[in-house]
Coordinates of C-alpha atoms in Angstrom, one line a residue:
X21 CA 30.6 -13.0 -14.1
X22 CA 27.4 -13.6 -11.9
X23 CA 25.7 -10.4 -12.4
X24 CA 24.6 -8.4 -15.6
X25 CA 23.1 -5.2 -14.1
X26 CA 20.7 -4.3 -16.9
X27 CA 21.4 -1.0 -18.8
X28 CA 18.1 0.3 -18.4
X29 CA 19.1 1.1 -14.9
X30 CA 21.4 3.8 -15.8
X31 CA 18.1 5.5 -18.9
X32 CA 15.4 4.8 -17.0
X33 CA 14.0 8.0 -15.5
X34 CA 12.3 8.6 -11.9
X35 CA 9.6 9.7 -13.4
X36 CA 9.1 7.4 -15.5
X37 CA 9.4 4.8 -12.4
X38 CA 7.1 6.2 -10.5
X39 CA 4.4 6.8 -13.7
X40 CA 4.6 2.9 -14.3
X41 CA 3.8 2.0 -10.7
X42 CA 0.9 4.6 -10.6
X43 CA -0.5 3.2 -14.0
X44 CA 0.1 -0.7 -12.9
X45 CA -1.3 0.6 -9.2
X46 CA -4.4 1.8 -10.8
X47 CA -5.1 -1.3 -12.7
X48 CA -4.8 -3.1 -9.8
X49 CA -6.8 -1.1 -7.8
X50 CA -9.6 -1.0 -10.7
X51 CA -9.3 -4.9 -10.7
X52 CA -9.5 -4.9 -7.2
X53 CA -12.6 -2.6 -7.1
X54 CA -13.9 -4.9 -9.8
X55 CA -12.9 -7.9 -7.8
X56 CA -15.1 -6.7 -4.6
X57 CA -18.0 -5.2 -6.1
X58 CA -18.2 -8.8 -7.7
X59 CA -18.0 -10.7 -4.8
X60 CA -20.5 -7.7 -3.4
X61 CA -23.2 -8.7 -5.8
X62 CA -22.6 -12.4 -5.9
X63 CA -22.5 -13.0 -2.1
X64 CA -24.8 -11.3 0.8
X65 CA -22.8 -9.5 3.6
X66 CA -25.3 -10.8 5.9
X67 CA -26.9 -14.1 4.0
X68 CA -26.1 -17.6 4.7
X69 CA -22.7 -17.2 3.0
X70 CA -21.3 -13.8 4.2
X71 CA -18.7 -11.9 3.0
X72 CA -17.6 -11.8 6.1
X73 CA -16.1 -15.4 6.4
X74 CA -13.8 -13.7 3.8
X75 CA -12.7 -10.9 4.7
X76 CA -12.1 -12.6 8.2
X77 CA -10.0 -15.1 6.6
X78 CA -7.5 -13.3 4.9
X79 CA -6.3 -11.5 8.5
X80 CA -4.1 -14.4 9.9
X81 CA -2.5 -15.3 6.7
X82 CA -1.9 -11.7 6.2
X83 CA -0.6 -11.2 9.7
X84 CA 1.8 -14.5 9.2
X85 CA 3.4 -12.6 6.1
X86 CA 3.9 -9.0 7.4
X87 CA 4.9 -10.0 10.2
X88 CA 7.5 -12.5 9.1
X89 CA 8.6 -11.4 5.6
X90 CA 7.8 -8.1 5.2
X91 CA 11.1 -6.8 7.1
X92 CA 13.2 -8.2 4.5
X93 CA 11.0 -7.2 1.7
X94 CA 12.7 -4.0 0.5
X95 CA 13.2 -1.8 4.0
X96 CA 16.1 -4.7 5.6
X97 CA 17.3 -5.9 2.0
X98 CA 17.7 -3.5 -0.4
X99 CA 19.9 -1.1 1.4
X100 CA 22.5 -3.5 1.8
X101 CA 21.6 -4.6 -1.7
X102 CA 22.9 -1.0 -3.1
X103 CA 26.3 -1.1 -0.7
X104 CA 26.9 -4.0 -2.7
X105 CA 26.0 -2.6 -6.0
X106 CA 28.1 0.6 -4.9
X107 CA 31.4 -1.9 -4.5
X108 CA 30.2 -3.9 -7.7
X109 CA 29.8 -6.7 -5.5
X110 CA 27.8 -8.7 -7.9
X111 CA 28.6 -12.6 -6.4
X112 CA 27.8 -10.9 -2.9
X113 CA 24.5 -10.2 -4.5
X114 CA 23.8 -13.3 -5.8
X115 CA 24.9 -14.9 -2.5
X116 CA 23.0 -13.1 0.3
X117 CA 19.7 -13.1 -2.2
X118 CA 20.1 -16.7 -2.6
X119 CA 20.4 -17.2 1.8
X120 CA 17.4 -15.0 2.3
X121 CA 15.3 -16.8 -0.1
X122 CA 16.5 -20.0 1.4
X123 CA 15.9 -18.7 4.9
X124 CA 12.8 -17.3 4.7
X125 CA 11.4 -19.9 2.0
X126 CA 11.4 -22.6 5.4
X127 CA 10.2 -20.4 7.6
X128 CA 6.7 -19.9 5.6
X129 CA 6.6 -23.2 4.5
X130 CA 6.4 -23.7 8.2
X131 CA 3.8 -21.1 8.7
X132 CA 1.9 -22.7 5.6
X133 CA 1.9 -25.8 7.8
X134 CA 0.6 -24.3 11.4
X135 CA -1.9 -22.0 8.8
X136 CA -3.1 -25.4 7.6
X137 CA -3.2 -27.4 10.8
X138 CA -4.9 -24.6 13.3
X139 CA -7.4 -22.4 10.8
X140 CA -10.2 -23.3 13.0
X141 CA -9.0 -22.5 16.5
X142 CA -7.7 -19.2 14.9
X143 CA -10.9 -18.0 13.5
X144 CA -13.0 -19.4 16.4
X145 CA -11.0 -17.9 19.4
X146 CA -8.9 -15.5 17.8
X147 CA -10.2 -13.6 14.7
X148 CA -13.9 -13.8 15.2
X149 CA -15.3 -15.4 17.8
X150 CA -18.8 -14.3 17.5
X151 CA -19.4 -15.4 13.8
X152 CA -22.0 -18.5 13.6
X153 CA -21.2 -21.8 12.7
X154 CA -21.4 -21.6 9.3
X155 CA -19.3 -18.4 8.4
X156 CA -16.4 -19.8 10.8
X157 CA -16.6 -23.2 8.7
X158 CA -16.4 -20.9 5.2
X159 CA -13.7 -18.8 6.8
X160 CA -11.2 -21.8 8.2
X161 CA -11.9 -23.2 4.6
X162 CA -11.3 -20.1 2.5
X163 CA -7.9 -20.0 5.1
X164 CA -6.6 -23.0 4.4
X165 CA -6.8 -22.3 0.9
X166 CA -4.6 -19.3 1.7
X167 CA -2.0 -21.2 3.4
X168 CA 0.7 -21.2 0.7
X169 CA 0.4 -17.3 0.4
X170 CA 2.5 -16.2 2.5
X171 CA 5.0 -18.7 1.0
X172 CA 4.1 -17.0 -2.5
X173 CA 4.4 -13.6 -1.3
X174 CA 7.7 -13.9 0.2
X175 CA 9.7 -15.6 -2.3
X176 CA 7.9 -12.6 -4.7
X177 CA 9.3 -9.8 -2.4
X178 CA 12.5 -10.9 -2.1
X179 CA 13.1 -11.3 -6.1
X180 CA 11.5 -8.2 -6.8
X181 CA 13.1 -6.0 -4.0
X182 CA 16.0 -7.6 -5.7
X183 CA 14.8 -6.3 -9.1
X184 CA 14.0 -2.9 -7.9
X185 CA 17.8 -2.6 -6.6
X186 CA 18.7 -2.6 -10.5
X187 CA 15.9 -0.6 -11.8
X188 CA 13.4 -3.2 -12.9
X189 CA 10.0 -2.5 -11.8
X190 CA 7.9 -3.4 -14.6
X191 CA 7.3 -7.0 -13.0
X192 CA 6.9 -5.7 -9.8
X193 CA 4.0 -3.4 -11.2
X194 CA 2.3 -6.1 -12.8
X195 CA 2.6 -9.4 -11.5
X196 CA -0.4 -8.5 -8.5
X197 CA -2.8 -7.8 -11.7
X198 CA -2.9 -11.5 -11.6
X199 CA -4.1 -12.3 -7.6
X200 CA -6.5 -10.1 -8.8
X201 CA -7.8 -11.7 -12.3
X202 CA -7.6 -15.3 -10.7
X203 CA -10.1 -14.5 -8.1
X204 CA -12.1 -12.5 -10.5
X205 CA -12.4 -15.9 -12.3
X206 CA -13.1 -17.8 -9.2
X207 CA -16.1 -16.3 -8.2
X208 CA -17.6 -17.3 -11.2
X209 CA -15.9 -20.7 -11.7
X210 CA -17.1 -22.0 -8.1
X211 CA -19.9 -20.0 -7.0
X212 CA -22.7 -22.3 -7.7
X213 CA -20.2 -25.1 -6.7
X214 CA -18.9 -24.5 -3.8
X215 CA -20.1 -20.6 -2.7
X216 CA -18.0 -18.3 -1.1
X217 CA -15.5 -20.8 -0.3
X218 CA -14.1 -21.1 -3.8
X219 CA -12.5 -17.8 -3.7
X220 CA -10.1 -19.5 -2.0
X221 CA -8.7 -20.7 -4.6
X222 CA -8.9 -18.2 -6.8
X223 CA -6.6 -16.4 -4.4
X224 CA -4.2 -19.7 -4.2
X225 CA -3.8 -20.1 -7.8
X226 CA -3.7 -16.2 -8.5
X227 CA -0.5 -16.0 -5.5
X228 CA 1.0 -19.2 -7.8
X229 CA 0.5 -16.7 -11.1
X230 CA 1.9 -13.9 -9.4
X231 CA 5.3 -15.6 -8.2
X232 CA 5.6 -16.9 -11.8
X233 CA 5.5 -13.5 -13.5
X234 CA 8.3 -12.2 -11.0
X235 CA 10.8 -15.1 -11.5
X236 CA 10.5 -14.5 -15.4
X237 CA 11.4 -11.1 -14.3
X238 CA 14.5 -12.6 -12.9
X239 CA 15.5 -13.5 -16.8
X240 CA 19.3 -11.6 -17.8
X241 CA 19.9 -10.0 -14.7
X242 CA 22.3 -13.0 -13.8
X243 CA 21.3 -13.8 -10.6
X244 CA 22.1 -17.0 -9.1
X245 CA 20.5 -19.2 -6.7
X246 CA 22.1 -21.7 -4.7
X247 CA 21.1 -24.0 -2.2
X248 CA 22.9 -22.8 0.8
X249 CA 22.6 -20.3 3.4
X250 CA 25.3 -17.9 4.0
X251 CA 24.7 -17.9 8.1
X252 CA 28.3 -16.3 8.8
X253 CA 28.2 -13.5 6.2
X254 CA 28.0 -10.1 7.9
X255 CA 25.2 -8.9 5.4
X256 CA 23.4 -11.6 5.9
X257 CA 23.5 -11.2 9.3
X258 CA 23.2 -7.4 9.2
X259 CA 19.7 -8.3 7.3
X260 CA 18.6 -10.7 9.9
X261 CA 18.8 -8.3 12.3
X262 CA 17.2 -5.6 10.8
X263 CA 14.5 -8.1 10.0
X264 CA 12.7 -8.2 13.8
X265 CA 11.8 -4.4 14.1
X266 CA 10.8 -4.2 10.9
X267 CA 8.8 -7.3 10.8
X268 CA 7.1 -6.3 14.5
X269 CA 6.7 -2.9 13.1
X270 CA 4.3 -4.5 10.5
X271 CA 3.0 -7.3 12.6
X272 CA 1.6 -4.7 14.8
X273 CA -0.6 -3.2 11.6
X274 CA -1.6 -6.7 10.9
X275 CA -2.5 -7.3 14.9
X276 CA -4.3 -3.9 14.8
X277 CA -6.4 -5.2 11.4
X278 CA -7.4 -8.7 13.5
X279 CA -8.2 -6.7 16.3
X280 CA -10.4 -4.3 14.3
X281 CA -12.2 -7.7 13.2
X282 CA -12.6 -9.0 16.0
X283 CA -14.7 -5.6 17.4
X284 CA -16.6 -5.9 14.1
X285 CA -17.7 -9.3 14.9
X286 CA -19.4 -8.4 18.3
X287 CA -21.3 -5.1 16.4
X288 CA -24.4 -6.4 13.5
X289 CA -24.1 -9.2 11.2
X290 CA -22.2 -7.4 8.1
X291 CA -20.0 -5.3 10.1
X292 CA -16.9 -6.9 9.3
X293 CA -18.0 -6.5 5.7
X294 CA -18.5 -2.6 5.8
X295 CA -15.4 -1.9 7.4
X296 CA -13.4 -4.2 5.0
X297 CA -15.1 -2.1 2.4
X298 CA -14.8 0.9 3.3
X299 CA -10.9 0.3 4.3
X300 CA -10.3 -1.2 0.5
X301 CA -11.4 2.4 -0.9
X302 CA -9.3 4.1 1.6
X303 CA -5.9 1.7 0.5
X304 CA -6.5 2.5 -3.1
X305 CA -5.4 6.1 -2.8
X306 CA -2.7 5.4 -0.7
X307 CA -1.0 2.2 -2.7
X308 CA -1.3 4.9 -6.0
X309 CA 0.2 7.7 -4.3
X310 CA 1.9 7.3 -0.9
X311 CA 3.7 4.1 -1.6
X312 CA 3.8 4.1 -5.7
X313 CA 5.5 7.0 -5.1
X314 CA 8.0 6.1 -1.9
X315 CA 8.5 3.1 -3.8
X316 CA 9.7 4.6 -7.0
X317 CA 12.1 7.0 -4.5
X318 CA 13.3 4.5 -2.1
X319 CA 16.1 2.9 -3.9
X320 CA 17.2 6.5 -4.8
X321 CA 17.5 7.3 -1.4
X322 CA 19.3 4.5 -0.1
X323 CA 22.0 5.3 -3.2
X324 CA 22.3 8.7 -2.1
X325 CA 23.1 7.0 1.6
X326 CA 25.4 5.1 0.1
X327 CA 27.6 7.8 -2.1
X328 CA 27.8 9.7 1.2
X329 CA 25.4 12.6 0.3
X330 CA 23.4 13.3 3.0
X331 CA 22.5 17.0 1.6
X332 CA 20.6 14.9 -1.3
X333 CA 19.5 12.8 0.5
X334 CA 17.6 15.3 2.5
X335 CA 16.8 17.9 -0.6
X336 CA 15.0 14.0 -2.6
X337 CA 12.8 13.1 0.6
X338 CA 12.0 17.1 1.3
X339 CA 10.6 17.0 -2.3
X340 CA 9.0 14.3 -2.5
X341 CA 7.1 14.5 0.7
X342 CA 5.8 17.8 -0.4
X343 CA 4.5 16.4 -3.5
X344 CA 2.7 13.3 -2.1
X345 CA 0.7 15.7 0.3
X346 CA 0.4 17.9 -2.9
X347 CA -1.4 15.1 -4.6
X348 CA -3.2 13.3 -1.7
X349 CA -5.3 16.1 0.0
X350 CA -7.6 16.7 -3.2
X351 CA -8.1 13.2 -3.5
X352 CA -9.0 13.1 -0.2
X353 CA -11.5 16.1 -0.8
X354 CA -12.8 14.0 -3.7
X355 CA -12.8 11.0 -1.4
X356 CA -15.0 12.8 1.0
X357 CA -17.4 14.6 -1.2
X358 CA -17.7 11.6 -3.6
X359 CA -17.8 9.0 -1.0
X360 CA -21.6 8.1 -1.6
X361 CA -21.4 8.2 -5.8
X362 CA -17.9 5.9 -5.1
X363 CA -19.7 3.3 -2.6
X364 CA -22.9 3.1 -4.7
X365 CA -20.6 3.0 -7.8
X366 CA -18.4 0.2 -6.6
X367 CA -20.3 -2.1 -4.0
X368 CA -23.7 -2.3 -5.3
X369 CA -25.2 -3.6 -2.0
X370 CA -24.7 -1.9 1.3
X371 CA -23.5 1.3 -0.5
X372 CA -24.7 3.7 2.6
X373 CA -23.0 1.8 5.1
X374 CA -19.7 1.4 3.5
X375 CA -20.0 5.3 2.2
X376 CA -20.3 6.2 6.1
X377 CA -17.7 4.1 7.5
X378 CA -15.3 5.8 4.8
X379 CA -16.4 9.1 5.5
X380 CA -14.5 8.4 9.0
X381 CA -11.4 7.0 7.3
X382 CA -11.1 9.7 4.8
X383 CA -8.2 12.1 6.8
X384 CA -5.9 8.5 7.2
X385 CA -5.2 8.7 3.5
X386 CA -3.4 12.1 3.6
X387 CA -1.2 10.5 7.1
X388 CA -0.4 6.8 5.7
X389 CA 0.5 8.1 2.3
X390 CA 3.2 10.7 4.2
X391 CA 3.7 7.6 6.5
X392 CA 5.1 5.8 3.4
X393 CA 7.9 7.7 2.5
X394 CA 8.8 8.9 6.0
X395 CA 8.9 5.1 7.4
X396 CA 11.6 5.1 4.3
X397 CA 13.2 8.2 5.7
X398 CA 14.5 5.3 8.5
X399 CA 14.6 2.6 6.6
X400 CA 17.2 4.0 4.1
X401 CA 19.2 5.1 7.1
X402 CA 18.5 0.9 8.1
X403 CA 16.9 2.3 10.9
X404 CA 14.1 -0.3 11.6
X405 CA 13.4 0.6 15.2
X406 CA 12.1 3.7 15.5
X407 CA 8.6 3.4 13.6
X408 CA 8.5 -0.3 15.5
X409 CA 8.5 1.9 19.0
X410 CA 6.4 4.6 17.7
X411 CA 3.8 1.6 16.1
X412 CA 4.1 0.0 19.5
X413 CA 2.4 3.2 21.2
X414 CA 0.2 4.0 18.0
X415 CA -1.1 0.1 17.9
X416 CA -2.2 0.5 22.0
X417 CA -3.9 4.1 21.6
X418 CA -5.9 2.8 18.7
X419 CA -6.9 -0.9 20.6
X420 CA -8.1 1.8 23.0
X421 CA -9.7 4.3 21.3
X422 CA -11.4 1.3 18.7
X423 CA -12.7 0.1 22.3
X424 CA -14.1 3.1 23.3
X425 CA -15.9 3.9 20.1
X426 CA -17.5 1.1 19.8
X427 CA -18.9 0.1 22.8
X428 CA -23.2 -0.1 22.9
X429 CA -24.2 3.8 22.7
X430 CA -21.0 4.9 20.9
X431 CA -20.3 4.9 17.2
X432 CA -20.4 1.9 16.2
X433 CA -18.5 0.4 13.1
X434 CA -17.4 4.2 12.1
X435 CA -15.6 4.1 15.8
X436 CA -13.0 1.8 14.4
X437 CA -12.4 4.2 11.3
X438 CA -12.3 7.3 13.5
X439 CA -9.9 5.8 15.8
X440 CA -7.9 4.8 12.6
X441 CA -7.9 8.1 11.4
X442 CA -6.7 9.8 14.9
X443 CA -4.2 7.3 15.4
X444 CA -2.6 7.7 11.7
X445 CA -2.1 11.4 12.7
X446 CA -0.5 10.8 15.9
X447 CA 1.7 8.5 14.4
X448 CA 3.2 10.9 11.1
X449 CA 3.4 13.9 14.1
X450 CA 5.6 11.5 16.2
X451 CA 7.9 10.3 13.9
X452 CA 8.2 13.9 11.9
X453 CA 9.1 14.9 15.8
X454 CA 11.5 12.0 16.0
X455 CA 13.4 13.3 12.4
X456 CA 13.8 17.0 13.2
X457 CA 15.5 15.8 16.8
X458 CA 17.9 14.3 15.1
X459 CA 18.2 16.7 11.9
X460 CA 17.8 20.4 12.7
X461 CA 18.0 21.1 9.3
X462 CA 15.6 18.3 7.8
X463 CA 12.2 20.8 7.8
X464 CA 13.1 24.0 7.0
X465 CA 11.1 27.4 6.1
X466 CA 11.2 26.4 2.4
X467 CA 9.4 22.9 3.0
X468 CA 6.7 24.3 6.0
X469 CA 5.9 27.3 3.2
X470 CA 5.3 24.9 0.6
X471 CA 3.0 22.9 2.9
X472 CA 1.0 25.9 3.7
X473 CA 0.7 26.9 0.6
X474 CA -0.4 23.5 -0.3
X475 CA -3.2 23.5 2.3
X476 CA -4.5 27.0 1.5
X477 CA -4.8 26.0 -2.4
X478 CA -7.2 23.0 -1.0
X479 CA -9.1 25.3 0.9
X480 CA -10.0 26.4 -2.6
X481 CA -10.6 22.8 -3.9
X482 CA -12.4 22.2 -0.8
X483 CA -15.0 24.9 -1.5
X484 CA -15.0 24.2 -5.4
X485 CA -15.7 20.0 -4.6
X486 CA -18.5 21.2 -2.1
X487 CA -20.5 23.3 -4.8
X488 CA -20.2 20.7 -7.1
X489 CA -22.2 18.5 -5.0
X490 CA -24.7 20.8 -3.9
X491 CA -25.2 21.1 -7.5
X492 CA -24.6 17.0 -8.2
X493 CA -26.4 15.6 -5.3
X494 CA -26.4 12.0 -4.8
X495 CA -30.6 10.7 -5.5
X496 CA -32.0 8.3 -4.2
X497 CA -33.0 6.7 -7.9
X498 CA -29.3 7.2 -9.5
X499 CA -28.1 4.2 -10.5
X500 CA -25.3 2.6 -12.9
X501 CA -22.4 3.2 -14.3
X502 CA -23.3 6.3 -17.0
X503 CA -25.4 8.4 -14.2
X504 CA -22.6 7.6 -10.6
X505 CA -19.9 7.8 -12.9
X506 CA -20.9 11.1 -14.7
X507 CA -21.4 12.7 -11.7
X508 CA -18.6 11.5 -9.7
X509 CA -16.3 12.5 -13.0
X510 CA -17.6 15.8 -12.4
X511 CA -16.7 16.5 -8.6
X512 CA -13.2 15.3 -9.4
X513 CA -12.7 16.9 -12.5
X514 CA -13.4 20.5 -10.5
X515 CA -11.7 19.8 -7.6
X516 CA -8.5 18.7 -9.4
X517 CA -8.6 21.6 -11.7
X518 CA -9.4 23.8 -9.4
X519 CA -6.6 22.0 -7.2
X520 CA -3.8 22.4 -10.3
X521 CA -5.4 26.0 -11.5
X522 CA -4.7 27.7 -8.0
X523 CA -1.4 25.7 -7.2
X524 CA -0.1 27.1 -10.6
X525 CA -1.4 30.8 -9.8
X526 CA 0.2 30.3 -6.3
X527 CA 3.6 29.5 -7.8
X528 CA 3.9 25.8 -6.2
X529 CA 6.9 24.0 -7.2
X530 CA 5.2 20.9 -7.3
X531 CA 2.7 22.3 -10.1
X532 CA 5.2 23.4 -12.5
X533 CA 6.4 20.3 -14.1
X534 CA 2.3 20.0 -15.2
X535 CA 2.1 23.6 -16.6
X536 CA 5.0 23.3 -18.4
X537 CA 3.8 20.3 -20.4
X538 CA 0.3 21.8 -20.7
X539 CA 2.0 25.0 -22.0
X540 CA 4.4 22.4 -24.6
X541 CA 1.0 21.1 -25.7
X542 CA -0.3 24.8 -26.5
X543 CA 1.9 26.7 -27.6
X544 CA 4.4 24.0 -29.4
X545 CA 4.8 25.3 -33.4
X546 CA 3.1 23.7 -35.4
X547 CA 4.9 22.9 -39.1
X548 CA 3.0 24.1 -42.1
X549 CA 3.9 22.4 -45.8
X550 CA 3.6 23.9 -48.4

């Protein structure tokens, strides 16, 4: 036998899937705040080491591994992972795992090597052409560093959608907690060394960490790797081929994040910076809700595909779609309201600017957390070329529309995050279009009540997070941890509350799980000895 499919698969709860990405999520996120507001205070944004070298030098690695890779992370492979695990095909497994891994393993190697060789034309003519000597020659070098990332990240994906496929997630939650705690270490290790530039590093070895934690993930599930690729297997094949629509799909986000770069690099020193900033508070909501979430769900979905039970199929994405917006649009209220208390808070210099920029990006959490399971709505249906032709119009409107807003008299660096936030509406409308052409019966009057519901119960929070901050304002003195934190506790605290109080009053289904637990808590007996 090839293949022991781990009997947690068949205990382990949804719920409980979905808590342990939030949790992990979250302590990535907070490392990842930490990270930032660390390299924030160590490094200027506009000194003779800028942050923006690294923020700028991330983009084509990034770009090189979406665009390549990311269609077989997950959305091309593990469908016809769970076919397999349908027929208890376990040596199938094993032996189209084994060709992807192989296949894609050469490709980034070869990307490592053009990475490597071409960092400088890139980030000259390419990523940002109007940085000054100095910051391109911290970028190509922070780059090159980064050059074996993609590799990393690849090989990661591939084992860990693999993992996922039999209900083991726990590596997949933590291994990134790593990336994060390497560079952490980096910054102080080499910053009186060699600067800015060391964080390259930091990121190298913490990519090395993270692979190492998901292939001890790979330990009794009885996979095999062999050296060979399976070119004339049909699944194989069948992934290969979903793999270009997919991997375009996410190219384009990539192209769209070097473009937006490349306009920050023409507007003031720092610009690139802000925006980065800015855009790393508006991922953290959506990583712990939108895709924790659609993560958690996805293999269920494809399962339910693959019985032949399209009704649950249906009846799981209808549920859970109602309950990321449920979740997302107090955050965003919070988001909003809080932005100033979370910039000051987290990036101790340039708090204003970062807290403005956000402001405008604010409304794309609620659409690219619902963009994360309803990309999956495809996906599970191996559907890969659909949100590639929607990106493909949603990429062009925004190059436009980020043109428009920030040319001289317009708005500046907060153009490219309204133009982010129009264009991740248009792009959730489109596709929701797309799914109710081809099921009638997809969005019915149960799931458009719900979501009005949902949207009248924030009106509530909305007013409740707004009198808080009248009350709470921002100073221009408050400072630290106990005084930003207190209050910013504060204005989440009552809008949440408020959020779960009136959603409970209301009757929403999503609410119900947490009232039942809170009344468990009250009213549980409590045994008396005599």
């Amino acid at each position: 036998m090839l293949m022991q499919i781990p009997r947690t698969r068949k205990r382990i709860s949804l719920g409980s899937v979905a808590l342990l990405l939030v949790g992990s999520s979250l302590l990535a996120q907070i490392l990842g705040f930490l990270r930032t507001k660390l390299i924030n205070a160590n490094f200027d944004a506009v000194g003779h080491h800028s942050t923006d070298s690294y923020f700028a030098a991330f983009t084509i690695p990034d770009f090189f591994f979406f665009t390549i890779a990311a269609g077989a992370l997950g959305v091309a492979f593990m469908p016809v992972i769970a076919d397999h695990l349908a027929r208890g095909d376990k040596k199938g497994i094993s032996d189209i795992t084994s060709s992807l891994l192989n296949f894609m393993s050469l490709l980034m190697l070869g990307v490592a090597v053009i990475i490597f060789i071409f960092a400088e034309p890139l980030i000259h003519h390419i990523v940002a052409p109007a940085l000054n000597p100095q910051h391109t020659h911290d970028a190509v070098v922070i780059m090159r560093f980064l050059c074996l990332n993609p590799l990393f990240f690849t090989i990661s994906g591939i084992l860990t959608a693999f993992q996922q496929s039999i209900g083991r997630f726990f590596f997949y939650a933590t291994a990134p907690l790593l990336y994060n705690a390497a560079i952490i270490a980096s910054i102080y290790l080499f910053r009186d060394s060699m600067g800015i530039t060391g964080i390259g590093i930091g990121a190298l070895v913490g990519g090395a960490l993270q692979l190492g934690v998901v292939v001890v993930g790979n330990y009794r599930t009885g996979l095999r790797w062999v050296p060979h690729i399976h070119w004339h297997s049909a699944d194989f094949r069948l992934v290969l081929r979903q793999l270009p629509p997919r991997s375009l799909d996410q190219g384009i986000d990539q192209l769209e994040s070097i473009v937006e770069t490349r306009f920050a690099s023409g507007l003031p020193s720092g610009s690139i910076s802000f925006y980065a900033n800015a855009y790393t508070l508006q991922l953290a909501p959506i990583l712990l809700i939108g895709t924790a979430i659609s993560t958690a769900v996805f293999p269920r979905l494809n399962n339910r595909l693959s019985q032949g039970r399209p009704d649950l199929f249906r009846q799981d994405f209808l549920r859970f779609l109602r309950l990321i917006v449920w979740i997302t649009l107090p955050v965003v209220v919070i988001g909003f309201f809080g932005r100033g208390y979370l910039a000051r808070l987290i990036f101790s210099r340039n708090s204003s600017e970062i807290a403005n920029v956000f402001g405008f990006l604010a409304a794309a959490i609620l659409f690219r957390s619902m963009y994360a399971i309803i990309s999956r709505w495809f996906y599970a249906q191996k559907d890969t070329r659909t949100p590639l032709y929607v990106s493909l119009f949603t990429i062009s409107f925004n190059i436009v529309l980020a043109y428009a807003l920030t040319r001289p008299g317009g708005y500046g660096i907060t153009g490219l995050a309204l133009a982010q936030s129009i264009v991740a509406a248009v792009e959730v409308t489109l596709l929701m279009s797309i799914m109710l052409v081809r099921d009638h019966k997809l969005f019915d009057a149960n799931f458009w009540s719900g979501i009005v519901w949902t949207i009248s119960v924030t009106g509530f929070s909305l007013v409740a997070g707004y009198i808080t901050v009248t009350f709470l304002p921002l100073g221009a003195g408050d400072r630290g941890f106990l005084t930003l934190g207190t209050k910013l506790l504060i204005i989440a605290g009552v809008t949440l509350t408020t959020h779960f109080a009136v959603s409970g009053l209301f009757g929403l289904e999503e609410a119900q799980p947490f009232w039942r637990w809170v009344r468990r808590i009250i009213f549980r007996p409590v045994r008396v000895e005599y």
